[in-house]
PDB file of N, CA and C in Angstrom:
ATOM      1  N   MET A  28      88.993  63.164  41.380  1.00  0.00           N
ATOM      2  CA  MET A  28      87.876  63.036  42.268  1.00  0.00           C
ATOM      3  C   MET A  28      87.653  61.564  42.519  1.00  0.00           C
ATOM      4  N   GLY A  29      87.359  61.249  43.740  1.00  0.00           N
ATOM      5  CA  GLY A  29      87.104  59.867  44.059  1.00  0.00           C
ATOM      6  C   GLY A  29      85.756  59.399  43.535  1.00  0.00           C
ATOM      7  N   ALA A  30      85.643  58.104  43.429  1.00  0.00           N
ATOM      8  CA  ALA A  30      84.401  57.513  42.936  1.00  0.00           C
ATOM      9  C   ALA A  30      83.239  57.847  43.861  1.00  0.00           C
ATOM     10  N   PHE A  31      83.516  57.942  45.160  1.00  0.00           N
ATOM     11  CA  PHE A  31      82.460  58.263  46.114  1.00  0.00           C
ATOM     12  C   PHE A  31      81.909  59.663  45.875  1.00  0.00           C
ATOM     13  N   ASP A  32      82.801  60.637  45.661  1.00  0.00           N
ATOM     14  CA  ASP A  32      82.364  62.012  45.389  1.00  0.00           C
ATOM     15  C   ASP A  32      81.547  62.078  44.105  1.00  0.00           C
ATOM     16  N   LYS A  33      82.017  61.371  43.093  1.00  0.00           N
ATOM     17  CA  LYS A  33      81.312  61.368  41.814  1.00  0.00           C
ATOM     18  C   LYS A  33      79.912  60.775  41.984  1.00  0.00           C
ATOM     19  N   ALA A  34      79.806  59.694  42.754  1.00  0.00           N
ATOM     20  CA  ALA A  34      78.510  59.061  42.997  1.00  0.00           C
ATOM     21  C   ALA A  34      77.583  60.004  43.765  1.00  0.00           C
ATOM     22  N   LYS A  35      78.133  60.715  44.754  1.00  0.00           N
ATOM     23  CA  LYS A  35      77.319  61.670  45.517  1.00  0.00           C
ATOM     24  C   LYS A  35      76.796  62.784  44.616  1.00  0.00           C
ATOM     25  N   ASP A  36      77.657  63.306  43.751  1.00  0.00           N
ATOM     26  CA  ASP A  36      77.252  64.382  42.843  1.00  0.00           C
ATOM     27  C   ASP A  36      76.162  63.907  41.890  1.00  0.00           C
ATOM     28  N   LYS A  37      76.333  62.707  41.345  1.00  0.00           N
ATOM     29  CA  LYS A  37      75.329  62.147  40.426  1.00  0.00           C
ATOM     30  C   LYS A  37      74.018  61.884  41.160  1.00  0.00           C
ATOM     31  N   ALA A  38      74.106  61.378  42.391  1.00  0.00           N
ATOM     32  CA  ALA A  38      72.903  61.111  43.178  1.00  0.00           C
ATOM     33  C   ALA A  38      72.135  62.405  43.444  1.00  0.00           C
ATOM     34  N   GLU A  39      72.863  63.466  43.741  1.00  0.00           N
ATOM     35  CA  GLU A  39      72.216  64.758  43.984  1.00  0.00           C
ATOM     36  C   GLU A  39      71.511  65.254  42.722  1.00  0.00           C
ATOM     37  N   GLN A  40      72.150  65.052  41.577  1.00  0.00           N
ATOM     38  CA  GLN A  40      71.525  65.443  40.314  1.00  0.00           C
ATOM     39  C   GLN A  40      70.250  64.634  40.053  1.00  0.00           C
ATOM     40  N   LEU A  41      70.332  63.328  40.265  1.00  0.00           N
ATOM     41  CA  LEU A  41      69.169  62.466  40.029  1.00  0.00           C
ATOM     42  C   LEU A  41      68.032  62.780  40.990  1.00  0.00           C
ATOM     43  N   LYS A  42      68.371  63.018  42.243  1.00  0.00           N
ATOM     44  CA  LYS A  42      67.359  63.373  43.240  1.00  0.00           C
ATOM     45  C   LYS A  42      66.663  64.677  42.830  1.00  0.00           C
ATOM     46  N   GLY A  43      67.453  65.641  42.399  1.00  0.00           N
ATOM     47  CA  GLY A  43      66.886  66.915  41.968  1.00  0.00           C
ATOM     48  C   GLY A  43      66.001  66.761  40.747  1.00  0.00           C
ATOM     49  N   ARG A  44      66.454  65.956  39.792  1.00  0.00           N
ATOM     50  CA  ARG A  44      65.674  65.724  38.575  1.00  0.00           C
ATOM     51  C   ARG A  44      64.338  65.056  38.913  1.00  0.00           C
ATOM     52  N   ALA A  45      64.379  64.078  39.825  1.00  0.00           N
ATOM     53  CA  ALA A  45      63.151  63.386  40.239  1.00  0.00           C
ATOM     54  C   ALA A  45      62.202  64.354  40.936  1.00  0.00           C
ATOM     55  N   LYS A  46      62.752  65.170  41.806  1.00  0.00           N
ATOM     56  CA  LYS A  46      61.934  66.144  42.531  1.00  0.00           C
ATOM     57  C   LYS A  46      61.291  67.131  41.557  1.00  0.00           C
ATOM     58  N   GLU A  47      62.057  67.542  40.566  1.00  0.00           N
ATOM     59  CA  GLU A  47      61.527  68.452  39.549  1.00  0.00           C
ATOM     60  C   GLU A  47      60.368  67.797  38.799  1.00  0.00           C
ATOM     61  N   LYS A  48      60.534  66.530  38.409  1.00  0.00           N
ATOM     62  CA  LYS A  48      59.481  65.817  37.663  1.00  0.00           C
ATOM     63  C   LYS A  48      58.222  65.668  38.506  1.00  0.00           C
ATOM     64  N   VAL A  49      58.386  65.338  39.781  1.00  0.00           N
ATOM     65  CA  VAL A  49      57.223  65.215  40.669  1.00  0.00           C
ATOM     66  C   VAL A  49      56.545  66.568  40.811  1.00  0.00           C
ATOM     67  N   GLY A  50      57.334  67.611  40.977  1.00  0.00           N
ATOM     68  CA  GLY A  50      56.774  68.960  41.082  1.00  0.00           C
ATOM     69  C   GLY A  50      56.016  69.361  39.831  1.00  0.00           C
ATOM     70  N   ASP A  51      56.577  69.038  38.667  1.00  0.00           N
ATOM     71  CA  ASP A  51      55.887  69.342  37.407  1.00  0.00           C
ATOM     72  C   ASP A  51      54.590  68.543  37.289  1.00  0.00           C
ATOM     73  N   ALA A  52      54.648  67.263  37.658  1.00  0.00           N
ATOM     74  CA  ALA A  52      53.472  66.386  37.530  1.00  0.00           C
ATOM     75  C   ALA A  52      52.347  66.795  38.473  1.00  0.00           C
ATOM     76  N   THR A  53      52.702  67.323  39.638  1.00  0.00           N
ATOM     77  CA  THR A  53      51.690  67.712  40.622  1.00  0.00           C
ATOM     78  C   THR A  53      51.384  69.203  40.572  1.00  0.00           C
ATOM     79  N   ASP A  54      51.969  69.881  39.600  1.00  0.00           N
ATOM     80  CA  ASP A  54      51.787  71.326  39.439  1.00  0.00           C
ATOM     81  C   ASP A  54      52.262  72.099  40.671  1.00  0.00           C
ATOM     82  N   ASN A  55      53.285  71.551  41.326  1.00  0.00           N
ATOM     83  CA  ASN A  55      53.877  72.187  42.497  1.00  0.00           C
ATOM     84  C   ASN A  55      55.146  72.901  42.022  1.00  0.00           C
ATOM     85  N   HIS A  56      54.992  74.186  41.709  1.00  0.00           N
ATOM     86  CA  HIS A  56      56.102  74.960  41.139  1.00  0.00           C
ATOM     87  C   HIS A  56      57.277  75.094  42.104  1.00  0.00           C
ATOM     88  N   SER A  57      56.964  75.208  43.384  1.00  0.00           N
ATOM     89  CA  SER A  57      58.020  75.333  44.384  1.00  0.00           C
ATOM     90  C   SER A  57      58.894  74.075  44.410  1.00  0.00           C
ATOM     91  N   MET A  58      58.249  72.911  44.404  1.00  0.00           N
ATOM     92  CA  MET A  58      59.000  71.654  44.408  1.00  0.00           C
ATOM     93  C   MET A  58      59.803  71.500  43.117  1.00  0.00           C
ATOM     94  N   ALA A  59      59.204  71.850  41.995  1.00  0.00           N
ATOM     95  CA  ALA A  59      59.902  71.747  40.709  1.00  0.00           C
ATOM     96  C   ALA A  59      61.138  72.645  40.701  1.00  0.00           C
ATOM     97  N   ASN A  60      60.990  73.852  41.228  1.00  0.00           N
ATOM     98  CA  ASN A  60      62.134  74.773  41.281  1.00  0.00           C
ATOM     99  C   ASN A  60      63.220  74.274  42.225  1.00  0.00           C
ATOM    100  N   GLU A  61      62.819  73.716  43.367  1.00  0.00           N
ATOM    101  CA  GLU A  61      63.794  73.144  44.295  1.00  0.00           C
ATOM    102  C   GLU A  61      64.554  72.002  43.623  1.00  0.00           C
ATOM    103  N   GLY A  62      63.828  71.194  42.884  1.00  0.00           N
ATOM    104  CA  GLY A  62      64.458  70.078  42.176  1.00  0.00           C
ATOM    105  C   GLY A  62      65.465  70.559  41.149  1.00  0.00           C
ATOM    106  N   ARG A  63      65.094  71.586  40.386  1.00  0.00           N
ATOM    107  CA  ARG A  63      66.026  72.149  39.402  1.00  0.00           C
ATOM    108  C   ARG A  63      67.286  72.664  40.095  1.00  0.00           C
ATOM    109  N   ALA A  64      67.070  73.350  41.223  1.00  0.00           N
ATOM    110  CA  ALA A  64      68.208  73.900  41.969  1.00  0.00           C
ATOM    111  C   ALA A  64      69.121  72.786  42.480  1.00  0.00           C
ATOM    112  N   GLU A  65      68.539  71.709  42.999  1.00  0.00           N
ATOM    113  CA  GLU A  65      69.345  70.584  43.489  1.00  0.00           C
ATOM    114  C   GLU A  65      70.129  69.937  42.351  1.00  0.00           C
ATOM    115  N   GLU A  66      69.472  69.779  41.209  1.00  0.00           N
ATOM    116  CA  GLU A  66      70.151  69.181  40.061  1.00  0.00           C
ATOM    117  C   GLU A  66      71.328  70.050  39.616  1.00  0.00           C
ATOM    118  N   LEU A  67      71.103  71.357  39.537  1.00  0.00           N
ATOM    119  CA  LEU A  67      72.181  72.266  39.136  1.00  0.00           C
ATOM    120  C   LEU A  67      73.312  72.292  40.162  1.00  0.00           C
ATOM    121  N   LYS A  68      72.954  72.210  41.436  1.00  0.00           N
ATOM    122  CA  LYS A  68      73.973  72.174  42.487  1.00  0.00           C
ATOM    123  C   LYS A  68      74.843  70.928  42.335  1.00  0.00           C
ATOM    124  N   GLY A  69      74.221  69.793  42.085  1.00  0.00           N
ATOM    125  CA  GLY A  69      74.975  68.557  41.876  1.00  0.00           C
ATOM    126  C   GLY A  69      75.876  68.646  40.656  1.00  0.00           C
ATOM    127  N   LYS A  70      75.364  69.254  39.588  1.00  0.00           N
ATOM    128  CA  LYS A  70      76.154  69.409  38.359  1.00  0.00           C
ATOM    129  C   LYS A  70      77.344  70.345  38.610  1.00  0.00           C
ATOM    130  N   ALA A  71      77.106  71.424  39.352  1.00  0.00           N
ATOM    131  CA  ALA A  71      78.187  72.366  39.661  1.00  0.00           C
ATOM    132  C   ALA A  71      79.276  71.688  40.494  1.00  0.00           C
ATOM    133  N   LYS A  72      78.871  70.878  41.469  1.00  0.00           N
ATOM    134  CA  LYS A  72      79.849  70.157  42.282  1.00  0.00           C
ATOM    135  C   LYS A  72      80.662  69.200  41.421  1.00  0.00           C
ATOM    136  N   GLU A  73      79.978  68.501  40.521  1.00  0.00           N
ATOM    137  CA  GLU A  73      80.673  67.565  39.637  1.00  0.00           C
ATOM    138  C   GLU A  73      81.693  68.295  38.767  1.00  0.00           C
ATOM    139  N   GLU A  74      81.289  69.421  38.187  1.00  0.00           N
ATOM    140  CA  GLU A  74      82.199  70.204  37.350  1.00  0.00           C
ATOM    141  C   GLU A  74      83.398  70.701  38.157  1.00  0.00           C
ATOM    142  N   PHE A  75      83.141  71.157  39.388  1.00  0.00           N
ATOM    143  CA  PHE A  75      84.227  71.632  40.248  1.00  0.00           C
ATOM    144  C   PHE A  75      85.205  70.503  40.545  1.00  0.00           C
ATOM    145  N   HIS A  76      84.676  69.336  40.923  1.00  0.00           N
ATOM    146  CA  HIS A  76      85.549  68.197  41.228  1.00  0.00           C
ATOM    147  C   HIS A  76      86.365  67.785  40.000  1.00  0.00           C
ATOM    148  N   ASP A  77      85.722  67.779  38.828  1.00  0.00           N
ATOM    149  CA  ASP A  77      86.442  67.432  37.594  1.00  0.00           C
ATOM    150  C   ASP A  77      87.556  68.436  37.315  1.00  0.00           C
ATOM    151  N   PHE A  78      87.240  69.724  37.484  1.00  0.00           N
ATOM    152  CA  PHE A  78      88.214  70.787  37.252  1.00  0.00           C
ATOM    153  C   PHE A  78      89.388  70.657  38.218  1.00  0.00           C
ATOM    154  N   ARG A  79      89.072  70.407  39.487  1.00  0.00           N
ATOM    155  CA  ARG A  79      90.120  70.266  40.500  1.00  0.00           C
ATOM    156  C   ARG A  79      90.995  69.047  40.213  1.00  0.00           C
ATOM    157  N   GLU A  80      90.370  67.950  39.817  1.00  0.00           N
ATOM    158  CA  GLU A  80      91.128  66.740  39.499  1.00  0.00           C
ATOM    159  C   GLU A  80      92.051  66.977  38.307  1.00  0.00           C
ATOM    160  N   GLU A  81      91.555  67.687  37.307  1.00  0.00           N
ATOM    161  CA  GLU A  81      92.378  67.994  36.135  1.00  0.00           C
ATOM    162  C   GLU A  81      93.578  68.851  36.542  1.00  0.00           C
ATOM    163  N   GLY A  82      93.343  69.822  37.414  1.00  0.00           N
ATOM    164  CA  GLY A  82      94.432  70.666  37.901  1.00  0.00           C
ATOM    165  C   GLY A  82      95.453  69.870  38.688  1.00  0.00           C
ATOM    166  N   ASP A  83      94.967  68.954  39.531  1.00  0.00           N
ATOM    167  CA  ASP A  83      95.875  68.099  40.297  1.00  0.00           C
ATOM    168  C   ASP A  83      96.729  67.241  39.369  1.00  0.00           C
ATOM    169  N   ASP A  84      96.103  66.710  38.321  1.00  0.00           N
ATOM    170  CA  ASP A  84      96.840  65.889  37.355  1.00  0.00           C
ATOM    171  C   ASP A  84      97.930  66.701  36.654  1.00  0.00           C
ATOM    172  N   LYS A  85      97.586  67.928  36.263  1.00  0.00           N
ATOM    173  CA  LYS A  85      98.572  68.778  35.580  1.00  0.00           C
ATOM    174  C   LYS A  85      99.718  69.143  36.518  1.00  0.00           C
ATOM    175  N   LEU A  86      99.399  69.404  37.773  1.00  0.00           N
ATOM    176  CA  LEU A  86     100.440  69.713  38.751  1.00  0.00           C
ATOM    177  C   LEU A  86     101.355  68.509  38.952  1.00  0.00           C
ATOM    178  N   HIS A  87     100.779  67.339  39.056  1.00  0.00           N
ATOM    179  CA  HIS A  87     101.571  66.108  39.210  1.00  0.00           C
ATOM    180  C   HIS A  87     102.490  65.917  38.009  1.00  0.00           C
ATOM    181  N   ASP A  88     101.965  66.105  36.802  1.00  0.00           N
ATOM    182  CA  ASP A  88     102.777  65.962  35.588  1.00  0.00           C
ATOM    183  C   ASP A  88     103.931  66.965  35.567  1.00  0.00           C
ATOM    184  N   ALA A  89     103.652  68.199  35.977  1.00  0.00           N
ATOM    185  CA  ALA A  89     104.696  69.228  35.992  1.00  0.00           C
ATOM    186  C   ALA A  89     105.789  68.864  36.995  1.00  0.00           C
ATOM    187  N   LYS A  90     105.392  68.367  38.163  1.00  0.00           N
ATOM    188  CA  LYS A  90     106.379  67.963  39.164  1.00  0.00           C
ATOM    189  C   LYS A  90     107.249  66.827  38.641  1.00  0.00           C
ATOM    190  N   GLU A  91     106.624  65.872  37.959  1.00  0.00           N
ATOM    191  CA  GLU A  91     107.394  64.758  37.397  1.00  0.00           C
ATOM    192  C   GLU A  91     108.397  65.249  36.359  1.00  0.00           C
ATOM    193  N   ARG A  92     107.962  66.175  35.493  1.00  0.00           N
ATOM    194  CA  ARG A  92     108.871  66.705  34.479  1.00  0.00           C
ATOM    195  C   ARG A  92     110.048  67.421  35.129  1.00  0.00           C
ATOM    196  N   LEU A  93     109.763  68.219  36.150  1.00  0.00           N
ATOM    197  CA  LEU A  93     110.846  68.935  36.830  1.00  0.00           C
ATOM    198  C   LEU A  93     111.802  67.965  37.511  1.00  0.00           C
ATOM    199  N   THR A  94     111.262  66.935  38.134  1.00  0.00           N
ATOM    200  CA  THR A  94     112.104  65.937  38.790  1.00  0.00           C
ATOM    201  C   THR A  94     112.957  65.212  37.760  1.00  0.00           C
ATOM    202  N   ASP A  95     112.358  64.840  36.634  1.00  0.00           N
ATOM    203  CA  ASP A  95     113.114  64.171  35.567  1.00  0.00           C
ATOM    204  C   ASP A  95     114.200  65.076  35.009  1.00  0.00           C
ATOM    205  N   ASP A  96     113.859  66.355  34.796  1.00  0.00           N
ATOM    206  CA  ASP A  96     114.852  67.304  34.283  1.00  0.00           C
ATOM    207  C   ASP A  96     116.004  67.458  35.272  1.00  0.00           C
ATOM    208  N   ASP A  97     115.677  67.540  36.556  1.00  0.00           N
ATOM    209  CA  ASP A  97     116.701  67.684  37.592  1.00  0.00           C
ATOM    210  C   ASP A  97     117.580  66.437  37.644  1.00  0.00           C
ATOM    211  N   ARG A  98     116.971  65.280  37.528  1.00  0.00           N
ATOM    212  CA  ARG A  98     117.723  64.021  37.549  1.00  0.00           C
ATOM    213  C   ARG A  98     118.694  63.962  36.366  1.00  0.00           C
ATOM    214  N   ARG A  99     118.205  64.336  35.178  1.00  0.00           N
ATOM    215  CA  ARG A  99     119.070  64.323  33.988  1.00  0.00           C
ATOM    216  C   ARG A  99     120.211  65.323  34.132  1.00  0.00           C
ATOM    217  N   HIS A 100     119.910  66.477  34.707  1.00  0.00           N
ATOM    218  CA  HIS A 100     120.925  67.508  34.910  1.00  0.00           C
ATOM    219  C   HIS A 100     122.018  66.999  35.853  1.00  0.00           C
ATOM    220  N   ASN A 101     121.621  66.321  36.917  1.00  0.00           N
ATOM    221  CA  ASN A 101     122.596  65.800  37.883  1.00  0.00           C
ATOM    222  C   ASN A 101     123.418  64.662  37.295  1.00  0.00           C
ATOM    223  N   GLU A 102     122.841  63.895  36.387  1.00  0.00           N
ATOM    224  CA  GLU A 102     123.580  62.795  35.759  1.00  0.00           C
ATOM    225  C   GLU A 102     124.685  63.321  34.849  1.00  0.00           C
ATOM    226  N   ARG A 103     124.480  64.483  34.264  1.00  0.00           N
ATOM    227  CA  ARG A 103     125.484  65.061  33.363  1.00  0.00           C
ATOM    228  C   ARG A 103     126.691  65.594  34.122  1.00  0.00           C
ATOM    229  N   ARG A 104     126.550  65.800  35.386  1.00  0.00           N
ATOM    230  CA  ARG A 104     127.650  66.393  36.174  1.00  0.00           C
ATOM    231  C   ARG A 104     128.735  65.426  36.392  1.00  0.00           C
TER     232      ARG A 104
END
């Protein structure tokens, strides 16, 4: 995941957390719930991006291993 995506996800979490705190402080349950939802949405996006990045890394590693194995096989010929 790029640094920009990570920053956006964190910003969404912080915005949601702030909104939740303001809602709690003003006894505005609707705002507090919206804030919780925004924070969770940001966290879910972050987890998804991390998961996708990990998968991309594993795929890249597998491709490298296959390429290396193929190269070694061709050298033996």
